[in-house]
Structures are given as C-alpha cells and as structure tokens.
Amino acid sequence: VLAFVRRVLPRPPLRVLEVGCGRGELAAELLAAGYEVTALDADPEAVAAAREAGVPAVLADFLEAGAGVHDAVLFTRSLHHIGDLDRAAALGVAACRPGGHVVVDEFARERADGPTAAWFYDLRAVLAAAGLADDHPDAPAAADPAERWALEYGGRRLHTGAAIEAALAAHLTVELVERCPHLYRHFAQRLEPTERGAAVARSLLERERERLERGELAATGLRLACRRPT
Ligand SMILES: C[S@@+](CC[C@H](N)C(=O)[O-])C[C@H]1O[C@@H](n2cnc3c(N)ncnc32)[C@H](O)[C@@H]1O
C-alpha cells in the first residue's frame, strides 16, 4: 500500500488525510517519509493502537466530522465499510483541494469466483490448523466455497468495488485503476508479529500474485488514483 501511495502522490511536503487509518501502520510510514498526515478512524481501539505506535490519530466518524482541506485524501480499505458511500465520496472531495489527489486502496469482494473462494478457504483452514490464524468459527458455513464467500462477504453490508469506483467517478477524474492481490491481507493482519509471521505473509502474497498472473485466481484488490478537477 505504501509503495502504491508513494507512486501516485507527489513527494512531501504534502498535507495528507487518511480516512480509516486503523492501527496506523501506513500513517506511521508516511509520517516517517516526511508527509504531514492527519489520520482518522471511528474505532476507539484502532485509534488507541495507532497512538501507541506514535501516530497522533483522531477518533472521529468521517461521515459526521469535518476534516479540513488537504492536498491528498486516502481511503485505505475504509470505503467498503462506510455506511453512506456517496456521502463519503462527496466528503472526500470536499476534504481535497482542487487539483488534489484522492487515493483508494480497496477490496472488490464481488470479483471472487469459485476457485478464488476455494483457495481462500483452503488456506484459511491450513493456517488455522497450524495455529497461525483463526478459522473464524463464527463465520457462516457452507460446503460450496462460492456460497460460503457469498454468505460471508456478500449481502449489502459491504460495498462492492464496482460501487466504490462509480461513487468516486461521479465526483473525480479517475486516472489509474489497478487490480492486485488482497486475500493474503485477510490472513496477514491476523498473523503473529514475528519474523515467522512476516515470512508466512510474504509467501501468501507471492502465491496469490503468481496465481493472479496465471489467471487462476480473480483479483480482489482494487486501487484507484483520482484527481479533484480544478
Ligand atoms: C478494514 S479496516 C482498514 C484499516 C487499515 N486502513 C488497513 O488497511 O489495514 C477499515 C477501517 O475503516 C474505519 N472506518 C469505517 N468507517 C469509518 C468512518 N465512517 N469514519 C472513520 N473510520 C471509518 C474502521 O473503523 C476501520 O478501522
């Protein structure tokens, strides 16, 4: 995510707003790289963790709080969760200066097909058996992986990648759309924060990337670089 963001943003100094900063991993890297970052999240636990990691994160619901004006607005996997997507896109534009950047890192849940869902659930079971990640005992169960995916990630609770793209395109010039690996991140965020955990995460990313290149899996990662018209 950091590599993508740095590729599409101008170099610092730059005022950046990150919406849905979570535990602040990306914000910490951007601060270290010299960006002026306002990191915002509605989850008190995530904000506390970000602050502990040295990121002066703000506890606020983006849909309700004003966010000032910035040179760039980043939505980092927050848009698929956000309640009112059109309002979020409009507020994102309002928080971005004319000519500024809106950068989005997202999960296009609707793109997963049967083989993609099967790969995901097989890996999840193996990682759980190895004691490396939990197997989501509360997740809805179904024998067919595509059905299981639809039960877990379908429905109207999460916005689709297509809806996110459309909401942004209504206000912004979309300059770049990239499809990329994402499933490994579902596991990576639950792995132990050790060298072993990092090695497993790297291996999962490599496997997913190779299968995407061979056309054996569908890409559920979605990245967009947009500009606010002047
Ligand atoms: C999947 S997490 C992503 C965290 C981190 N950016 C990452 O990519 O790992 C989504 C985050 O968006 C935050 N979020 C969702 N809706 C929000 C809103 N209306 N205002 C602020 N944060 C929100 C959630 O609290 C959560 O921390």
Coordinates of N, CA and C and ligand atoms in Angstrom, one line a residue:
V1 N 0.9 -1.2 0.0 CA 0.0 0.0 0.0 C 0.9 1.2 0.0
L2 N 1.9 1.2 0.8 CA 2.8 2.3 0.9 C 3.5 2.6 -0.5
A3 N 3.9 1.5 -1.1 CA 4.6 1.7 -2.4 C 3.6 2.3 -3.4
F4 N 2.3 1.8 -3.4 CA 1.3 2.4 -4.3 C 1.1 3.9 -4.0
V5 N 0.9 4.2 -2.8 CA 0.6 5.6 -2.4 C 1.8 6.5 -2.8
R6 N 3.0 6.0 -2.5 CA 4.2 6.9 -2.9 C 4.3 7.0 -4.4
R7 N 3.9 6.0 -5.1 CA 4.0 6.1 -6.6 C 3.0 7.1 -7.2
V8 N 1.8 7.2 -6.5 CA 0.8 8.1 -7.2 C 0.8 9.5 -6.5
L9 N 1.4 9.7 -5.4 CA 1.4 11.0 -4.7 C 2.6 11.8 -5.1
P10 N 2.5 13.1 -5.1 CA 3.8 13.9 -5.2 C 4.6 13.7 -3.9
R11 N 5.9 14.0 -4.0 CA 6.7 13.9 -2.8 C 6.4 15.0 -1.8
P12 N 6.7 14.7 -0.5 CA 6.5 15.7 0.5 C 7.3 17.0 0.2
P13 N 6.9 18.1 0.7 CA 5.8 18.3 1.7 C 4.4 18.2 1.1
L14 N 3.5 17.5 1.8 CA 2.2 17.3 1.3 C 1.3 17.1 2.5
R15 N 0.1 17.7 2.5 CA -0.9 17.5 3.6 C -1.8 16.4 3.2
V16 N -1.7 15.3 4.0 CA -2.5 14.1 3.6 C -3.5 13.7 4.7
L17 N -4.7 13.4 4.3 CA -5.7 12.9 5.2 C -5.9 11.4 5.0
E18 N -5.8 10.6 6.0 CA -6.1 9.1 5.8 C -7.4 8.8 6.5
V19 N -8.3 8.4 5.8 CA -9.7 8.0 6.4 C -9.7 6.5 6.6
G20 N -9.9 6.1 7.9 CA -9.9 4.7 8.2 C -8.5 4.2 8.4
C21 N -7.7 4.9 9.2 CA -6.3 4.6 9.3 C -6.0 3.3 10.1
G22 N -7.1 2.8 10.8 CA -6.9 1.5 11.6 C -5.8 1.7 12.6
R23 N -4.9 0.8 12.7 CA -3.9 0.8 13.7 C -2.7 1.7 13.3
G24 N -2.8 2.4 12.2 CA -1.9 3.5 11.9 C -0.6 3.0 11.2
E25 N -0.6 1.8 10.6 CA 0.7 1.3 10.0 C 1.1 2.2 8.9
L26 N 0.2 2.5 7.9 CA 0.5 3.3 6.8 C 0.8 4.7 7.2
A27 N 0.0 5.3 8.1 CA 0.2 6.7 8.5 C 1.6 6.8 9.1
A28 N 2.1 5.8 9.9 CA 3.4 5.9 10.5 C 4.5 6.0 9.5
E29 N 4.3 5.2 8.4 CA 5.3 5.2 7.3 C 5.3 6.5 6.6
L30 N 4.1 7.0 6.4 CA 4.0 8.3 5.6 C 4.6 9.5 6.5
L31 N 4.4 9.4 7.8 CA 5.0 10.4 8.6 C 6.5 10.3 8.6
A32 N 7.0 9.1 8.7 CA 8.4 8.9 8.6 C 9.0 9.4 7.3
A33 N 8.2 9.3 6.2 CA 8.7 9.7 4.9 C 8.6 11.3 4.7
G34 N 8.0 12.0 5.7 CA 8.0 13.4 5.7 C 6.7 14.0 5.3
Y35 N 5.6 13.2 5.1 CA 4.3 13.7 4.8 C 3.7 14.3 6.1
E36 N 2.8 15.3 5.9 CA 2.1 15.8 7.1 C 0.7 15.1 7.1
V37 N 0.5 14.2 8.1 CA -0.6 13.3 8.0 C -1.6 13.5 9.1
T38 N -2.9 13.6 8.7 CA -4.0 13.6 9.6 C -4.6 12.2 9.5
A39 N -4.5 11.4 10.5 CA -5.0 10.0 10.4 C -6.3 9.9 11.2
L40 N -7.4 9.4 10.6 CA -8.7 9.4 11.3 C -9.3 8.0 11.3
D41 N -9.9 7.7 12.4 CA -10.7 6.4 12.4 C -11.8 6.5 13.4
A42 N -12.9 5.8 13.2 CA -14.0 5.8 14.1 C -13.9 4.7 15.2
D43 N -12.9 3.9 15.1 CA -12.8 2.8 16.1 C -11.9 3.2 17.2
P44 N -12.4 3.3 18.5 CA -11.5 3.7 19.6 C -10.3 2.8 19.8
E45 N -10.5 1.5 19.6 CA -9.4 0.6 19.8 C -8.3 0.8 18.8
A46 N -8.7 1.0 17.5 CA -7.7 1.2 16.5 C -7.0 2.5 16.7
V47 N -7.7 3.5 17.1 CA -7.1 4.8 17.3 C -6.1 4.7 18.5
A48 N -6.5 4.0 19.6 CA -5.5 3.8 20.7 C -4.3 3.1 20.2
A49 N -4.4 2.1 19.4 CA -3.2 1.4 18.9 C -2.4 2.2 18.0
A50 N -3.0 3.1 17.2 CA -2.3 4.0 16.3 C -1.5 5.0 17.2
R51 N -2.1 5.5 18.2 CA -1.4 6.5 19.1 C -0.3 5.8 19.8
E52 N -0.5 4.6 20.2 CA 0.6 3.8 20.9 C 1.8 3.7 19.9
A53 N 1.5 3.6 18.6 CA 2.6 3.4 17.6 C 3.1 4.8 17.2
G54 N 2.7 5.8 17.9 CA 3.3 7.1 17.6 C 2.6 8.0 16.6
V55 N 1.4 7.5 16.1 CA 0.6 8.3 15.1 C -0.4 9.1 15.9
P56 N -0.5 10.4 15.8 CA -1.5 11.2 16.5 C -2.8 11.1 15.9
A57 N -3.4 9.8 15.9 CA -4.7 9.6 15.2 C -5.8 10.3 15.9
V58 N -6.8 10.6 15.1 CA -8.0 11.3 15.6 C -9.2 10.3 15.6
L59 N -9.9 10.3 16.7 CA -11.1 9.4 16.8 C -12.3 10.2 16.3
A60 N -12.8 9.9 15.1 CA -13.9 10.6 14.5 C -14.6 9.7 13.4
D61 N -15.9 9.9 13.3 CA -16.6 9.3 12.2 C -16.5 10.3 11.0
F62 N -15.9 9.9 9.9 CA -15.7 10.8 8.8 C -17.0 11.3 8.2
L63 N -18.0 10.5 8.3 CA -19.3 11.0 7.8 C -20.0 12.1 8.6
E64 N -19.4 12.2 9.8 CA -20.0 13.3 10.7 C -19.1 14.4 11.0
A65 N -17.8 14.1 11.1 CA -16.9 15.2 11.5 C -16.3 15.9 10.2
G66 N -16.0 17.2 10.4 CA -15.3 17.9 9.3 C -13.9 17.5 9.3
A67 N -13.3 17.6 8.2 CA -11.9 17.0 8.1 C -10.9 18.0 7.5
G68 N -11.3 19.3 7.4 CA -10.4 20.3 6.8 C -10.1 20.1 5.3
V69 N -9.1 20.8 4.8 CA -8.8 20.6 3.4 C -7.3 20.2 3.3
H70 N -7.1 19.2 2.4 CA -5.7 18.6 2.3 C -5.3 18.5 0.9
D71 N -4.0 18.2 0.6 CA -3.6 18.1 -0.7 C -3.9 16.7 -1.3
A72 N -4.1 15.7 -0.4 CA -4.5 14.4 -0.8 C -5.3 13.7 0.3
V73 N -6.3 13.0 -0.1 CA -7.2 12.2 0.8 C -7.0 10.7 0.4
L74 N -6.7 9.9 1.4 CA -6.5 8.5 1.2 C -7.6 7.7 1.9
F75 N -8.3 6.8 1.2 CA -9.3 5.9 1.8 C -8.6 4.6 1.8
T76 N -8.2 4.1 3.0 CA -7.5 2.8 3.0 C -8.4 1.7 3.5
R77 N -9.0 1.0 2.6 CA -9.9 -0.1 2.9 C -11.1 0.4 3.9
S78 N -11.4 1.6 3.8 CA -12.5 2.1 4.7 C -13.8 2.3 3.9
L79 N -13.7 2.5 2.6 CA -14.9 2.8 1.8 C -15.8 1.6 1.7
H80 N -15.3 0.3 1.7 CA -16.3 -0.8 1.6 C -17.1 -1.0 2.9
H81 N -16.6 -0.4 4.0 CA -17.3 -0.5 5.3 C -18.2 0.7 5.5
I82 N -17.9 1.8 4.8 CA -18.5 3.1 5.2 C -20.0 3.0 4.9
G83 N -20.9 3.6 5.8 CA -22.3 3.5 5.6 C -22.8 4.1 4.3
D84 N -22.7 5.4 4.2 CA -23.3 6.1 3.0 C -22.1 6.4 2.0
L85 N -22.0 5.6 1.0 CA -20.8 5.6 0.1 C -20.8 6.9 -0.7
D86 N -22.0 7.4 -1.1 CA -22.0 8.6 -2.0 C -21.6 9.8 -1.1
R87 N -22.1 9.8 0.1 CA -21.8 10.9 1.0 C -20.2 10.9 1.3
A88 N -19.7 9.7 1.5 CA -18.3 9.6 1.8 C -17.4 10.1 0.7
A89 N -17.9 9.8 -0.6 CA -17.1 10.2 -1.7 C -17.2 11.8 -1.8
A90 N -18.4 12.3 -1.6 CA -18.6 13.8 -1.7 C -17.8 14.5 -0.6
L91 N -17.7 13.9 0.6 CA -16.9 14.5 1.7 C -15.4 14.4 1.4
G92 N -15.1 13.2 0.8 CA -13.7 13.1 0.4 C -13.2 14.2 -0.6
V93 N -14.1 14.5 -1.5 CA -13.8 15.5 -2.5 C -13.7 16.9 -1.7
A94 N -14.7 17.1 -0.8 CA -14.7 18.4 -0.1 C -13.4 18.5 0.8
A95 N -12.8 17.4 1.2 CA -11.6 17.5 2.0 C -10.3 17.5 1.2
C96 N -10.5 17.6 -0.1 CA -9.3 17.6 -1.0 C -9.3 18.9 -1.8
R97 N -8.2 19.6 -1.8 CA -8.1 20.9 -2.6 C -8.3 20.7 -4.1
P98 N -8.8 21.7 -4.8 CA -9.0 21.5 -6.3 C -7.6 21.1 -6.9
G99 N -7.6 20.1 -7.7 CA -6.4 19.6 -8.3 C -5.6 18.6 -7.4
G100 N -6.2 18.4 -6.2 CA -5.5 17.4 -5.3 C -5.8 16.0 -5.6
H101 N -5.3 15.1 -4.8 CA -5.4 13.7 -5.1 C -6.3 12.9 -4.1
V102 N -7.1 12.0 -4.7 CA -7.8 11.1 -3.8 C -7.4 9.7 -4.2
V103 N -6.8 9.0 -3.2 CA -6.2 7.7 -3.5 C -6.9 6.6 -2.6
V104 N -7.3 5.5 -3.3 CA -8.1 4.5 -2.7 C -7.5 3.1 -2.8
D105 N -7.4 2.4 -1.6 CA -7.0 1.1 -1.5 C -8.2 0.3 -1.1
E106 N -8.6 -0.7 -1.9 CA -9.9 -1.3 -1.6 C -10.0 -2.8 -1.9
F107 N -11.1 -3.4 -1.4 CA -11.4 -4.8 -1.5 C -12.6 -4.9 -2.4
A108 N -12.4 -5.5 -3.6 CA -13.6 -5.7 -4.5 C -14.1 -7.1 -4.3
R109 N -14.9 -7.2 -3.3 CA -15.4 -8.6 -2.8 C -16.2 -9.3 -3.9
E110 N -16.8 -8.6 -4.8 CA -17.7 -9.2 -5.8 C -16.9 -9.9 -6.9
R111 N -15.6 -9.7 -6.9 CA -14.8 -10.3 -8.0 C -14.4 -11.8 -7.7
A112 N -14.5 -12.2 -6.5 CA -14.1 -13.5 -6.1 C -15.0 -14.6 -6.8
D113 N -14.4 -15.5 -7.6 CA -15.2 -16.6 -8.2 C -15.0 -17.9 -7.4
G114 N -15.5 -19.0 -7.9 CA -15.4 -20.2 -7.1 C -14.0 -20.6 -6.8
P115 N -13.0 -20.7 -7.8 CA -11.7 -21.1 -7.5 C -11.0 -20.1 -6.5
T116 N -11.3 -18.9 -6.6 CA -10.7 -17.9 -5.7 C -11.2 -18.2 -4.2
A117 N -12.5 -18.4 -4.1 CA -13.0 -18.6 -2.8 C -12.5 -20.0 -2.2
A118 N -12.3 -21.0 -3.1 CA -11.8 -22.3 -2.7 C -10.4 -22.1 -2.2
W119 N -9.6 -21.4 -2.9 CA -8.1 -21.1 -2.5 C -8.1 -20.5 -1.1
F120 N -9.0 -19.5 -1.0 CA -9.0 -18.7 0.3 C -9.4 -19.6 1.5
Y121 N -10.5 -20.4 1.3 CA -10.9 -21.2 2.5 C -10.0 -22.3 2.7
D122 N -9.4 -22.9 1.7 CA -8.4 -23.9 2.0 C -7.2 -23.4 2.8
L123 N -6.7 -22.2 2.4 CA -5.6 -21.6 3.1 C -6.0 -21.3 4.5
R124 N -7.2 -20.8 4.7 CA -7.6 -20.4 6.0 C -7.7 -21.6 6.9
A125 N -8.1 -22.7 6.4 CA -8.2 -23.9 7.2 C -6.8 -24.4 7.5
V126 N -5.9 -24.4 6.6 CA -4.5 -24.8 6.8 C -3.8 -23.9 7.9
L127 N -4.0 -22.6 7.7 CA -3.3 -21.7 8.6 C -3.9 -21.9 10.1
A128 N -5.2 -22.1 10.1 CA -5.8 -22.4 11.4 C -5.3 -23.7 12.1
A129 N -5.2 -24.7 11.2 CA -4.7 -26.0 11.8 C -3.3 -25.8 12.3
A130 N -2.5 -25.0 11.6 CA -1.1 -24.7 12.0 C -1.0 -23.8 13.2
G131 N -2.1 -23.3 13.6 CA -2.2 -22.4 14.8 C -1.7 -21.0 14.4
L132 N -1.7 -20.6 13.1 CA -1.1 -19.4 12.7 C -2.2 -18.3 12.5
A133 N -3.4 -18.7 12.3 CA -4.5 -17.7 12.2 C -5.8 -18.4 12.5
D134 N -6.8 -17.6 13.0 CA -8.0 -18.3 13.5 C -8.8 -18.6 12.2
D135 N -9.8 -19.6 12.4 CA -10.6 -20.1 11.3 C -12.0 -19.4 11.3
H136 N -12.1 -18.3 12.0 CA -13.4 -17.6 12.0 C -14.6 -18.6 12.3
P137 N -14.5 -19.1 13.6 CA -15.6 -20.1 13.9 C -17.0 -19.6 13.8
D138 N -17.1 -18.2 13.9 CA -18.5 -17.6 13.9 C -18.9 -17.3 12.4
A139 N -18.0 -17.5 11.4 CA -18.4 -17.2 10.1 C -19.5 -18.2 9.6
P140 N -20.4 -17.8 8.7 CA -21.4 -18.7 8.2 C -20.8 -19.8 7.4
A141 N -21.3 -21.0 7.6 CA -20.7 -22.2 7.0 C -21.5 -22.6 5.8
A142 N -20.8 -23.1 4.7 CA -21.5 -23.7 3.6 C -20.4 -24.6 2.9
A143 N -20.9 -25.7 2.3 CA -19.9 -26.7 1.8 C -19.3 -26.1 0.5
D144 N -20.1 -25.4 -0.3 CA -19.5 -24.8 -1.5 C -18.8 -23.5 -1.2
P145 N -17.5 -23.4 -1.7 CA -16.8 -22.2 -1.3 C -17.4 -20.9 -1.8
A146 N -17.9 -20.9 -3.0 CA -18.5 -19.7 -3.6 C -19.7 -19.2 -2.8
E147 N -20.5 -20.3 -2.3 CA -21.7 -20.0 -1.5 C -21.2 -19.4 -0.1
R148 N -20.2 -20.0 0.4 CA -19.6 -19.6 1.7 C -19.1 -18.1 1.6
W149 N -18.5 -17.8 0.5 CA -18.0 -16.5 0.3 C -19.2 -15.5 0.2
A150 N -20.2 -15.9 -0.5 CA -21.4 -15.0 -0.6 C -22.0 -14.8 0.7
L151 N -22.0 -15.8 1.6 CA -22.6 -15.7 2.9 C -21.8 -14.7 3.8
E152 N -20.4 -14.9 3.6 CA -19.5 -14.1 4.5 C -19.3 -12.7 4.0
Y153 N -19.2 -12.5 2.7 CA -18.8 -11.2 2.1 C -19.9 -10.6 1.2
G154 N -20.9 -11.3 0.9 CA -21.9 -10.8 0.1 C -22.9 -10.0 0.9
G155 N -24.1 -9.8 0.3 CA -25.1 -9.0 1.0 C -24.8 -7.5 0.9
R156 N -25.6 -6.7 1.6 CA -25.5 -5.3 1.4 C -24.6 -4.6 2.5
R157 N -24.1 -5.5 3.4 CA -23.3 -4.9 4.5 C -22.0 -4.2 4.0
L158 N -21.4 -4.8 3.0 CA -20.1 -4.2 2.5 C -20.3 -3.7 1.0
H159 N -19.8 -2.5 0.7 CA -20.0 -2.0 -0.6 C -19.0 -2.8 -1.6
T160 N -19.5 -2.9 -2.8 CA -18.6 -3.6 -3.8 C -17.5 -2.7 -4.4
G161 N -16.5 -3.3 -5.0 CA -15.5 -2.5 -5.7 C -16.2 -1.6 -6.8
A162 N -17.1 -2.2 -7.5 CA -17.8 -1.5 -8.6 C -18.5 -0.3 -8.1
A163 N -19.2 -0.4 -6.9 CA -20.0 0.7 -6.4 C -19.0 1.8 -5.9
I164 N -17.9 1.4 -5.4 CA -16.9 2.4 -4.9 C -16.3 3.1 -6.1
E165 N -16.0 2.4 -7.2 CA -15.5 3.1 -8.4 C -16.5 4.1 -8.9
A166 N -17.7 3.6 -9.0 CA -18.8 4.5 -9.5 C -19.0 5.7 -8.7
A167 N -18.9 5.6 -7.3 CA -19.1 6.7 -6.4 C -18.0 7.7 -6.6
L168 N -16.8 7.3 -6.8 CA -15.7 8.2 -7.0 C -15.7 8.8 -8.3
A169 N -16.1 8.1 -9.4 CA -16.1 8.6 -10.7 C -17.1 9.7 -10.9
A170 N -18.1 9.7 -10.0 CA -19.2 10.7 -10.1 C -18.6 12.1 -9.7
H171 N -17.5 12.1 -9.0 CA -17.0 13.4 -8.5 C -15.6 13.8 -9.0
L172 N -14.9 12.7 -9.4 CA -13.4 12.9 -9.6 C -13.0 12.3 -10.9
T173 N -11.8 12.8 -11.4 CA -11.2 12.2 -12.6 C -10.4 11.0 -12.1
V174 N -10.8 9.8 -12.6 CA -10.1 8.6 -12.2 C -8.9 8.4 -13.1
E175 N -7.7 8.5 -12.6 CA -6.5 8.5 -13.5 C -5.9 7.1 -13.6
L176 N -6.1 6.3 -12.6 CA -5.5 5.0 -12.6 C -6.3 4.0 -11.8
V177 N -6.5 2.8 -12.4 CA -7.2 1.7 -11.7 C -6.3 0.5 -11.8
E178 N -6.0 -0.1 -10.6 CA -5.2 -1.3 -10.6 C -5.9 -2.4 -9.9
R179 N -5.7 -3.6 -10.4 CA -6.2 -4.8 -9.7 C -5.0 -5.5 -9.1
C180 N -5.1 -6.0 -7.9 CA -3.9 -6.5 -7.2 C -4.4 -7.6 -6.2
P181 N -3.3 -8.3 -5.6 CA -3.7 -9.3 -4.6 C -4.3 -8.7 -3.4
H182 N -5.2 -9.4 -2.7 CA -5.8 -8.8 -1.5 C -6.0 -9.9 -0.5
L183 N -6.3 -11.2 -0.9 CA -6.7 -12.2 0.0 C -5.6 -12.4 1.1
Y184 N -4.3 -12.3 0.7 CA -3.3 -12.6 1.7 C -3.4 -11.6 2.9
R185 N -4.0 -10.4 2.6 CA -4.1 -9.5 3.7 C -5.1 -9.9 4.8
H186 N -6.1 -10.7 4.4 CA -7.1 -11.2 5.4 C -6.3 -12.0 6.4
F187 N -5.3 -12.8 5.9 CA -4.5 -13.6 6.8 C -3.4 -12.8 7.5
A188 N -2.8 -12.0 6.7 CA -1.6 -11.2 7.2 C -1.9 -10.4 8.5
Q189 N -3.1 -9.8 8.5 CA -3.5 -9.0 9.6 C -3.7 -9.8 10.9
R190 N -3.8 -11.1 10.8 CA -4.1 -11.9 11.9 C -2.8 -12.8 12.3
L191 N -1.8 -12.7 11.5 CA -0.6 -13.5 11.8 C 0.2 -12.9 13.0
E192 N 1.0 -13.7 13.6 CA 1.8 -13.2 14.8 C 2.8 -12.2 14.2
P193 N 3.1 -11.1 15.0 CA 4.0 -10.1 14.5 C 5.5 -10.5 14.8
T194 N 5.9 -11.6 14.1 CA 7.3 -12.1 14.3 C 7.8 -12.3 12.9
E195 N 9.1 -12.7 12.8 CA 9.7 -13.0 11.6 C 9.0 -14.1 10.9
R196 N 8.5 -15.1 11.7 CA 7.8 -16.2 11.1 C 6.5 -15.7 10.5
G197 N 5.8 -14.9 11.2 CA 4.5 -14.4 10.7 C 4.8 -13.6 9.4
A198 N 5.8 -12.8 9.4 CA 6.1 -12.0 8.2 C 6.5 -12.9 7.0
A199 N 7.2 -14.0 7.3 CA 7.6 -14.9 6.2 C 6.4 -15.5 5.6
V200 N 5.4 -15.9 6.5 CA 4.2 -16.5 6.0 C 3.4 -15.5 5.2
A201 N 3.3 -14.3 5.6 CA 2.6 -13.2 4.9 C 3.2 -13.0 3.5
R202 N 4.6 -13.0 3.4 CA 5.3 -12.8 2.2 C 5.0 -13.9 1.2
S203 N 5.0 -15.2 1.8 CA 4.8 -16.3 1.0 C 3.3 -16.3 0.4
L204 N 2.4 -16.0 1.3 CA 1.0 -15.9 0.8 C 0.8 -14.9 -0.3
L205 N 1.5 -13.7 -0.2 CA 1.4 -12.7 -1.2 C 2.0 -13.2 -2.5
E206 N 3.2 -13.9 -2.4 CA 3.8 -14.4 -3.6 C 2.9 -15.4 -4.3
R207 N 2.3 -16.4 -3.5 CA 1.4 -17.4 -4.1 C 0.2 -16.7 -4.8
E208 N -0.4 -15.7 -4.1 CA -1.6 -15.1 -4.7 C -1.2 -14.3 -6.0
R209 N 0.0 -13.6 -5.9 CA 0.4 -12.9 -7.1 C 0.7 -13.8 -8.3
E210 N 1.3 -14.9 -8.0 CA 1.6 -15.9 -9.1 C 0.3 -16.4 -9.7
R211 N -0.6 -16.8 -8.9 CA -1.9 -17.3 -9.4 C -2.7 -16.3 -10.2
L212 N -2.6 -15.0 -9.7 CA -3.3 -13.9 -10.5 C -2.6 -13.8 -11.9
E213 N -1.3 -13.9 -11.9 CA -0.6 -13.7 -13.2 C -1.0 -14.9 -14.1
R214 N -1.2 -16.1 -13.6 CA -1.5 -17.2 -14.4 C -3.0 -17.3 -14.7
G215 N -3.8 -16.3 -14.2 CA -5.2 -16.3 -14.4 C -6.0 -17.4 -13.7
E216 N -5.4 -17.9 -12.6 CA -6.0 -19.0 -11.9 C -6.9 -18.5 -10.7
L217 N -6.7 -17.2 -10.3 CA -7.5 -16.6 -9.3 C -8.0 -15.2 -9.8
A218 N -9.0 -14.7 -9.2 CA -9.5 -13.4 -9.5 C -8.9 -12.4 -8.5
A219 N -8.6 -11.2 -9.0 CA -8.0 -10.2 -8.1 C -9.1 -9.5 -7.3
T220 N -9.0 -9.5 -6.0 CA -10.0 -8.9 -5.2 C -9.4 -7.5 -4.6
G221 N -8.2 -7.2 -4.9 CA -7.6 -5.9 -4.5 C -7.9 -4.9 -5.6
L222 N -8.2 -3.7 -5.2 CA -8.6 -2.6 -6.1 C -7.9 -1.4 -5.7
R223 N -7.1 -0.7 -6.5 CA -6.5 0.5 -6.2 C -6.8 1.6 -7.2
L224 N -7.2 2.8 -6.7 CA -7.5 3.9 -7.6 C -6.7 5.1 -7.3
A225 N -6.3 5.8 -8.3 CA -5.7 7.2 -8.1 C -6.6 8.2 -8.9
C226 N -7.1 9.1 -8.1 CA -8.1 10.1 -8.7 C -7.6 11.5 -8.5
R227 N -8.1 12.5 -9.3 CA -7.8 13.9 -9.0 C -9.1 14.6 -8.9
R228 N -9.1 15.6 -8.0 CA -10.2 16.5 -8.0 C -10.1 17.6 -9.1
P229 N -11.0 17.7 -10.0 CA -10.9 18.7 -11.1 C -10.7 20.1 -10.5
T230 N -9.9 20.9 -11.2 CA -9.6 22.3 -10.7 C -10.8 23.2 -11.0
Ligands
LIG1 C1 -10.6 -2.8 7.2 S1 -10.1 -1.6 8.3 C2 -8.7 -0.9 7.5 C3 -7.7 -0.4 8.4 C4 -6.3 0.0 7.7 N1 -6.5 1.2 6.9 C5 -5.9 -1.2 6.8 O1 -5.9 -1.1 5.6 O2 -5.4 -2.2 7.4 C6 -11.4 -0.3 8.0 C7 -11.2 0.9 8.9 O3 -12.1 1.9 8.5 C8 -12.7 2.5 9.6 N2 -13.9 3.2 9.3 C9 -15.0 2.7 8.7 N3 -16.0 3.6 8.6 C10 -15.5 4.8 9.1 C11 -16.0 6.1 9.2 N4 -17.2 6.4 8.9 N5 -15.2 7.0 9.7 C12 -13.9 6.7 10.1 N6 -13.4 5.5 10.0 C13 -14.1 4.5 9.5 C14 -12.9 1.3 10.6 O4 -13.0 1.8 11.9 C15 -11.6 0.5 10.3 O5 -10.6 0.8 11.2

